[in-house]
XYZ file of C-alpha atoms in Angstrom:
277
model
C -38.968 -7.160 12.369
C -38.748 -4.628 9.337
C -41.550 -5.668 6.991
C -40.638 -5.288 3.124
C -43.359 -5.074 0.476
C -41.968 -5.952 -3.110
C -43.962 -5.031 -6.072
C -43.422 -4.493 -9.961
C -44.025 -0.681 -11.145
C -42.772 -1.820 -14.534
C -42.216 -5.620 -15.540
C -42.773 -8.916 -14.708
C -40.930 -10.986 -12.077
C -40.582 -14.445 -12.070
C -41.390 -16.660 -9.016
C -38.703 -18.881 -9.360
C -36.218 -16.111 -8.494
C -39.023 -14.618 -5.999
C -37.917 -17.958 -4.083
C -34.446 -17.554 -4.327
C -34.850 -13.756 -2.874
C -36.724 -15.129 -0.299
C -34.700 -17.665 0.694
C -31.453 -14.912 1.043
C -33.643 -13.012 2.801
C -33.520 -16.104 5.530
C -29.983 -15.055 6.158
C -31.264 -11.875 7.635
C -33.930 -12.485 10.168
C -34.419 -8.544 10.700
C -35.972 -8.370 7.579
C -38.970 -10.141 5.990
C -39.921 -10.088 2.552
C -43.455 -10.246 1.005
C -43.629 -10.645 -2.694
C -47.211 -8.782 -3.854
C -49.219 -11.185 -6.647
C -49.246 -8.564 -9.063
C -45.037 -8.871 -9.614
C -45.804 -11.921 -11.248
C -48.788 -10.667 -13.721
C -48.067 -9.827 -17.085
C -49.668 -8.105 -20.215
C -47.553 -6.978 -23.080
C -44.078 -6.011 -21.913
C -45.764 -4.747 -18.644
C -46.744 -6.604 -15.047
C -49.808 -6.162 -15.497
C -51.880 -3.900 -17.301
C -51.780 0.354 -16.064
C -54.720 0.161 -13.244
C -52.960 -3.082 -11.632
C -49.413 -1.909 -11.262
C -50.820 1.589 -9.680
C -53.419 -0.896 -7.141
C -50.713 -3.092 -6.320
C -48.031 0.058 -5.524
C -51.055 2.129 -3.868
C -51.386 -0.765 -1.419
C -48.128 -1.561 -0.593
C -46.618 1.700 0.238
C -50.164 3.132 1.567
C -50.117 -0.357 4.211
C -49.390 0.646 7.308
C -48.096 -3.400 7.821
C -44.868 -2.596 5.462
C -42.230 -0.596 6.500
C -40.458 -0.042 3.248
C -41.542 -1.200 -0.932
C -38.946 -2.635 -3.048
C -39.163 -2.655 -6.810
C -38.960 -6.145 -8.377
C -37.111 -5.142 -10.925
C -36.509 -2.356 -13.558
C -37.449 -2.255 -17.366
C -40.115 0.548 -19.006
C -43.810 1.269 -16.883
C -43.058 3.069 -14.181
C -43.648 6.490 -15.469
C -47.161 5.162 -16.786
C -48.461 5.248 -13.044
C -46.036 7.435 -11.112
C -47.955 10.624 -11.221
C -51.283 9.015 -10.344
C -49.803 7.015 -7.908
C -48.907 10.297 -5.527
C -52.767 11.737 -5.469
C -53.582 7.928 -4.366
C -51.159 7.366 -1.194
C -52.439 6.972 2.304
C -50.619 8.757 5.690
C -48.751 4.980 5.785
C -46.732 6.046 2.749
C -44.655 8.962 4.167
C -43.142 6.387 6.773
C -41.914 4.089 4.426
C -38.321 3.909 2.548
C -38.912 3.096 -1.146
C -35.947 0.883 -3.085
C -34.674 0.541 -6.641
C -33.496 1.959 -9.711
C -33.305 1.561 -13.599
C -36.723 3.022 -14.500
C -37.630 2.363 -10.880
C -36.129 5.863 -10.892
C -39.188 7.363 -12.112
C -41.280 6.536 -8.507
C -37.738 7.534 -6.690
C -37.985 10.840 -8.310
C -41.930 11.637 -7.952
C -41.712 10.382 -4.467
C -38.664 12.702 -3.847
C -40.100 15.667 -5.656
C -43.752 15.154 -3.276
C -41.825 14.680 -0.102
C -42.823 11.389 0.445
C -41.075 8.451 2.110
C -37.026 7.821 1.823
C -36.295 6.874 -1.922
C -33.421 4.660 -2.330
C -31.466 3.719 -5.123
C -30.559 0.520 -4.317
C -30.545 -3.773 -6.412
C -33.542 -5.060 -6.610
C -34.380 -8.589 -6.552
C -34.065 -9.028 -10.430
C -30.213 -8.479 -9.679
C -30.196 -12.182 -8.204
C -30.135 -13.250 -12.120
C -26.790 -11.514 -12.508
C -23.151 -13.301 -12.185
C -22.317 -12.332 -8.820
C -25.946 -10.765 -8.113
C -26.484 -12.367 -4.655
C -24.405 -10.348 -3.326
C -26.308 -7.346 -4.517
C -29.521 -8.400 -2.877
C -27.779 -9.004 0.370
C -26.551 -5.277 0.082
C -30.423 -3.827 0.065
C -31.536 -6.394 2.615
C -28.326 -5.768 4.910
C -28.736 -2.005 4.970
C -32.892 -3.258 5.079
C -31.495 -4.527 8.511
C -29.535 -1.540 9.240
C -25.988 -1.873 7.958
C -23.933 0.968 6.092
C -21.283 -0.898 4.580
C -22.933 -1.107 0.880
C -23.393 2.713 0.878
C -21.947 4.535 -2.218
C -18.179 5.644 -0.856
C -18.342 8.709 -1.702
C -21.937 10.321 0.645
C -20.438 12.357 3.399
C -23.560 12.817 4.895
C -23.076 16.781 4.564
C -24.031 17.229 0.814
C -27.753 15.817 -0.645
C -27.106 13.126 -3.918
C -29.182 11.523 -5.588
C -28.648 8.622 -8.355
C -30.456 7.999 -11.528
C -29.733 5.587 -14.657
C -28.762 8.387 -17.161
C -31.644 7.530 -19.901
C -34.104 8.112 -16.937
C -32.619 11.001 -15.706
C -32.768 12.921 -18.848
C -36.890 11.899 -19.910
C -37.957 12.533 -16.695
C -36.587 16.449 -16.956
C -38.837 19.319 -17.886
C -41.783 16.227 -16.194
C -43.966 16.837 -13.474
C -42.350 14.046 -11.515
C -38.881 16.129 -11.607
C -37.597 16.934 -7.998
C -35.498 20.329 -7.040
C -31.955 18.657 -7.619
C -30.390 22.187 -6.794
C -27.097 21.903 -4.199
C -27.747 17.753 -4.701
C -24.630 15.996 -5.945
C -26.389 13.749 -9.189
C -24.983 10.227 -9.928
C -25.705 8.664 -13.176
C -25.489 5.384 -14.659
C -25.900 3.820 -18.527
C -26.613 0.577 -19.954
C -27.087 -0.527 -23.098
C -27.154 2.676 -25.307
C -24.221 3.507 -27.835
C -21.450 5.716 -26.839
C -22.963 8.608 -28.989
C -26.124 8.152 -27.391
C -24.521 8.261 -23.683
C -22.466 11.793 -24.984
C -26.072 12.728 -26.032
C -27.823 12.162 -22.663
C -24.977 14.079 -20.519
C -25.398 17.128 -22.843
C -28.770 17.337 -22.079
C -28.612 16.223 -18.561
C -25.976 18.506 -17.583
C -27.835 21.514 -19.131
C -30.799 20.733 -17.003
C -28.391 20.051 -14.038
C -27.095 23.490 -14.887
C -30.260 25.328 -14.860
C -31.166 23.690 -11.757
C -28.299 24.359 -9.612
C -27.057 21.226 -8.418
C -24.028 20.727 -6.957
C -22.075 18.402 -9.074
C -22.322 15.268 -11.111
C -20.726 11.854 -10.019
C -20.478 9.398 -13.348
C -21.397 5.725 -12.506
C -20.685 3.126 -14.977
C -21.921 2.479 -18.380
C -21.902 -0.987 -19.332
C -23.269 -3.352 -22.043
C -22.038 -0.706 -24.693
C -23.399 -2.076 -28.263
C -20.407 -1.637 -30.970
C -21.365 1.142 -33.047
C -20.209 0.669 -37.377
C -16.910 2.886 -36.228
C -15.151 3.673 -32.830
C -16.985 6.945 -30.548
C -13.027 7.653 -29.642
C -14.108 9.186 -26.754
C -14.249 7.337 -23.639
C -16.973 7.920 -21.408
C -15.467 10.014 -18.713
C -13.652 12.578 -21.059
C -17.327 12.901 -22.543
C -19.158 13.174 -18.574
C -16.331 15.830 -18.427
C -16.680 17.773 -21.864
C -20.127 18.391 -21.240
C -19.571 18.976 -17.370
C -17.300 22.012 -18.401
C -19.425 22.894 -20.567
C -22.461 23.654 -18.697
C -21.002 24.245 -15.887
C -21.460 22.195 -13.162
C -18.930 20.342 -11.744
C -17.364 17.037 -12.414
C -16.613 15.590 -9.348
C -15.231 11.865 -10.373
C -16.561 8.220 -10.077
C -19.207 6.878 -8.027
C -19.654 3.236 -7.513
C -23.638 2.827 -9.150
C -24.363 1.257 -12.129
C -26.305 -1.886 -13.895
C -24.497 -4.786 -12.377
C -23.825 -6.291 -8.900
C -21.637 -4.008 -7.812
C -24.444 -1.450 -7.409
C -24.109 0.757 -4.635
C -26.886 1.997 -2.451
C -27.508 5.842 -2.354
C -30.435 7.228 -0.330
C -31.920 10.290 -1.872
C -30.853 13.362 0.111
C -28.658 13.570 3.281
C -27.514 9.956 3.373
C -24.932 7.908 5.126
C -27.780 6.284 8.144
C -29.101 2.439 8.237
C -32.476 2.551 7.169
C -34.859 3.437 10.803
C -32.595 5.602 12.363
């Protein structure tokens, strides 16, 4: 039995869909999930206040009872308690796979950057609110259980990647939390930002891709676009490959990540294995 720890880095989770997670999670008896209190405390726009979000993390990933943390769900908070979080960590935590994305991100990429664990971008349980968003949760728990099939199409096993939501990638940069992305291919995803704002991200993410020598850059999608007072013109490929040429690093097409429940799962580095193996 692969024991999965959920907690909230960022925001609040409700319980009613912390039941209907659990009760997918029936349909794969490999895999049991244990919701942590603290994903259902709030204060402000956070789950919980700074010191309980680190506590609750700390525990779960440092519990040598859990073989893998999932994020609850996405949001802003993470990067409030990521750096403390790694000086905190117990032997337990290198054994563990961590899953999740959207500002989740943040704890992928501090985790990556200390050599800790097996970050994942993967849905997280808040995805069971989406149209269609069962079916991402059944992705993370299936390859929780040791399936491939909801892999990213394009990992070849032969080349690192990693995946970030765009807006996370590019505040993160220049951070202390920033892994070596050099010779990684870099996915990126958008939601909810403007078309100019998306063409402003990629020039400054593809600069600091660039400088650090990665391999390429893989565009996700970008949905939820807000209509702007006059039309961008440019869609958002010809803008991922403007500023691809630009700095030099290589476009190398679609990738199948994004904020919807169609979400691929990408395992940080050399990827392409079930989860234990």
């Amino acid at each position: 039995m692969l024991r999965v720890a959920v907690c909230a880095p960022s925001t609040p989770f409700d319980r009613d869909d912390a039941v209907r997670v659990a009760a997918l999670a029936q349909d794969h008896p490999g895999v049991e999930i244990v919701f942590h209190d603290q994903c259902f405390a709030q204060e402000g726009h956070f789950a919980g206040p700074d010191a309980l979000r680190l506590a609750a993390f700390v525990e779960c990933a440092s519990d040598p009872g859990f073989d893998a943390v999932w994020f609850a769900r996405g949001g802003y908070g993470a990067g409030r308690i990521a750096q403390d979080a790694l000086g905190l960590l117990g032997p337990a935590a290198r054994g563990k796979a961590y899953l999740g994305y959207s500002d989740g991100g943040v704890m992928l990429a501090a985790l990556y950057r200390a050599g800790i664990g097996r970050p994942v971008h993967a849905p997280m349980p808040v995805d069971v609110r989406r149209e269609g968003g069962e079916a991402a949760v059944r992705r993370t728990l299936a390859w929780l259980g040791g399936e491939v099939c909801g892999l990213e199409p394009s990992l070849d096993g032969a080349v690192p990647a990693v995946a970030f939501n765009l807006m996370t990638l590019a505040m993160i940069m220049g951070t202390p939390v920033m892994p070596d992305l050099a010779g990684h291919v870099v996915m990126v995803e958008e939601v909810s930002e403007y078309d100019y704002a998306v063409d402003r991200l990629l020039f400054h993410v593809t600069a600091g891709l660039a400088a650090g020598k990665a391999a390429g850059l893989r565009l996700g999608r970008v949905t939820q676009v807000p209509e702007n007072d006059r039309p961008f013109g440019i869609s958002v490929e010809e803008m991922a490959r403007h500023w691809c040429a630009r700095a030099g690093v290589p476009y190398l097409g679609r990738a199948q990540i994004g904020h919807d429940a169609d979400n691929r799962i990408v395992p940080f580095g050399l990827a392409g294995t079930p989860q234990g193996q």
